[in-house]
Amino acid sequence: MNVDGKHYTTIWVDETDDKIIQIIDQTRLPHSFEIVNLTTVNEAAAAIKEMWIRGAGLIGATAGYGMYLAALEAPENEFDDFLQLAAREFIDTRPTAKNLEWAVKRQLKAILSVQGTSEKITTAFTTAKSIAVEDAEFCRRIGEHGIHLISEISKRKKGAPVNILTHCNAGWLAFVDYGSATSPIYAAYNAGIPVHVWVDETRPRNQGASLTAWELGKHGVPHDIIVDNAGGHLMQHGMVDIAFVGADRVTTGGDAANKIGTYLKALAAVDNGVPFYVAFPSSTIDWEIKDGIKEIPIEERSEDEVRFMSGKTPEGPQTVLICPEESRARNWGFDVTPSRLITGLITERGICRASEEGLRSLYSEGYSEGTST
Ligand code: MRU
């Protein structure tokens, strides 16, 4: 997508040295646009764990390139063991997003299926690139399918702006390009359909306020940031036409884990008759589990993300304590929206009901092979 007129993806191979992977440091946005080099397994794992990059698709793509860096680093006499250890290290960085494990396993399978160190390195490189290219392409297709939902509403509203609510950042910054929840929005905007986005700020890390607002603004899409608790009020007053959110893991039954607070938006949407769609590429589907509430691992993050807030001041970036010194906090990163609250799922293969039958209608092979390719 565009940043000040220049096309960027969120991760790429350095033009002059293919042993360097480059990312945008998302902890610096929206106030500063900084590119960081990743050259080792530890750096790639830190990028995921410390959330220099985040979002299910981009976590997967980074782990894919991380496995390539592992192949470059691996000692020849214990190559496969080194790769297995690196795989474990990546999978343990963040537990909820399925794309991470999916990308690492895809890499391991590809690398271990060929003989010879240089062949393995070449395979790791091409597989990492394929994962990234596929992520962007699948998100692009999500936009092609999802735009019809927006254009239908636009026709009904006789061209008045379609008001779309989104939570967290399921934009291009969360993937390699386009985003999942934002892809239909960008497609509609690019097609000249008037849209306006309500951006949930998304405490505690404020991915909505700092990332979604930034990327929508850079692309020119009209939007307003709202506090996390405002969505229900807006829906009651007819100010939300449709909600699009992303997902970090989706079960075979259509339950979807997404950033904490998504479930509450779905409840409000159902109560107010607002269509609520979850958009994701098939690398997010966990073919092994059905009941999201019981089976999806939910990441619990540092209490300091709740107790402190960071921002820009005239003196520079600052972090401040926002609660009593002695108060402790708990910080669950995700919640699960049960399929019964979801109007539909938008994937690279089309839109379906949030149910086993719905997913099976698009991915009949997924149930036997557990693969999205
Ligand atoms: O903790 P994050 O920022 O990695 O959370 C991921 C998300 O941005 C959201 O849950 C998002 O809506 C899912 S789309 C990849």
mmCIF file of C-alpha atoms in Angstrom, residues 56-57 91 94-102 105 246-252 254-259 278-289 291-293 295-298 334-337 342 345 359:
data_model
loop_
_atom_site.group_PDB
_atom_site.id
_atom_site.type_symbol
_atom_site.label_atom_id
_atom_site.label_comp_id
_atom_site.label_asym_id
_atom_site.label_seq_id
_atom_site.Cartn_x
_atom_site.Cartn_y
_atom_site.Cartn_z
ATOM 1 C CA ALA A 56 -1.539 -12.758 12.120
ATOM 2 C CA GLY A 57 -0.494 -12.683 8.459
ATOM 3 C CA ILE A 91 6.106 -21.051 17.418
ATOM 4 C CA ARG A 94 3.081 -15.707 20.203
ATOM 5 C CA PRO A 95 0.463 -18.391 20.829
ATOM 6 C CA THR A 96 -2.832 -17.213 19.351
ATOM 7 C CA ALA A 97 -2.240 -16.448 15.652
ATOM 8 C CA LYS A 98 -2.493 -19.702 13.688
ATOM 9 C CA ASN A 99 -0.561 -18.256 10.731
ATOM 10 C CA LEU A 100 2.668 -18.459 12.736
ATOM 11 C CA GLU A 101 2.614 -22.213 13.283
ATOM 12 C CA TRP A 102 1.231 -22.736 9.781
ATOM 13 C CA LYS A 105 5.451 -25.999 9.556
ATOM 14 C CA GLY A 246 -9.844 -9.671 11.210
ATOM 15 C CA ALA A 247 -8.989 -12.935 12.913
ATOM 16 C CA ASP A 248 -5.963 -14.559 14.457
ATOM 17 C CA ARG A 249 -7.362 -18.090 14.495
ATOM 18 C CA VAL A 250 -10.638 -19.479 13.131
ATOM 19 C CA THR A 251 -11.991 -22.924 14.016
ATOM 20 C CA THR A 252 -13.669 -25.419 11.695
ATOM 21 C CA GLY A 254 -16.440 -20.746 12.356
ATOM 22 C CA ASP A 255 -15.542 -19.338 15.800
ATOM 23 C CA ALA A 256 -12.996 -16.529 15.463
ATOM 24 C CA ALA A 257 -10.305 -15.330 17.863
ATOM 25 C CA ASN A 258 -9.429 -11.687 17.346
ATOM 26 C CA LYS A 259 -8.095 -8.772 19.374
ATOM 27 C CA VAL A 278 -14.761 -11.646 9.876
ATOM 28 C CA ALA A 279 -12.121 -11.518 7.118
ATOM 29 C CA PHE A 280 -9.019 -13.730 6.969
ATOM 30 C CA PRO A 281 -6.860 -15.765 4.605
ATOM 31 C CA SER A 282 -7.097 -19.548 4.960
ATOM 32 C CA SER A 283 -3.713 -19.687 6.720
ATOM 33 C CA THR A 284 -5.668 -18.456 9.776
ATOM 34 C CA ILE A 285 -7.942 -21.513 9.885
ATOM 35 C CA ASP A 286 -7.093 -24.139 12.483
ATOM 36 C CA TRP A 287 -8.391 -27.358 10.926
ATOM 37 C CA GLU A 288 -7.727 -29.278 14.143
ATOM 38 C CA ILE A 289 -10.221 -27.564 16.429
ATOM 39 C CA ASP A 291 -14.794 -25.024 19.720
ATOM 40 C CA GLY A 292 -12.975 -21.690 19.815
ATOM 41 C CA ILE A 293 -13.812 -20.766 23.385
ATOM 42 C CA GLU A 295 -9.650 -24.698 22.372
ATOM 43 C CA ILE A 296 -8.026 -21.487 21.095
ATOM 44 C CA PRO A 297 -4.977 -20.539 23.202
ATOM 45 C CA ILE A 298 -5.350 -16.947 24.364
ATOM 46 C CA PHE A 334 -7.597 -11.844 22.338
ATOM 47 C CA ASP A 335 -11.147 -13.070 22.740
ATOM 48 C CA VAL A 336 -13.284 -15.502 20.800
ATOM 49 C CA THR A 337 -16.417 -14.511 18.920
ATOM 50 C CA ILE A 342 -20.895 -13.702 12.901
ATOM 51 C CA LEU A 345 -16.630 -15.120 6.822
ATOM 52 C CA LEU A 359 -16.113 -23.396 5.489
#
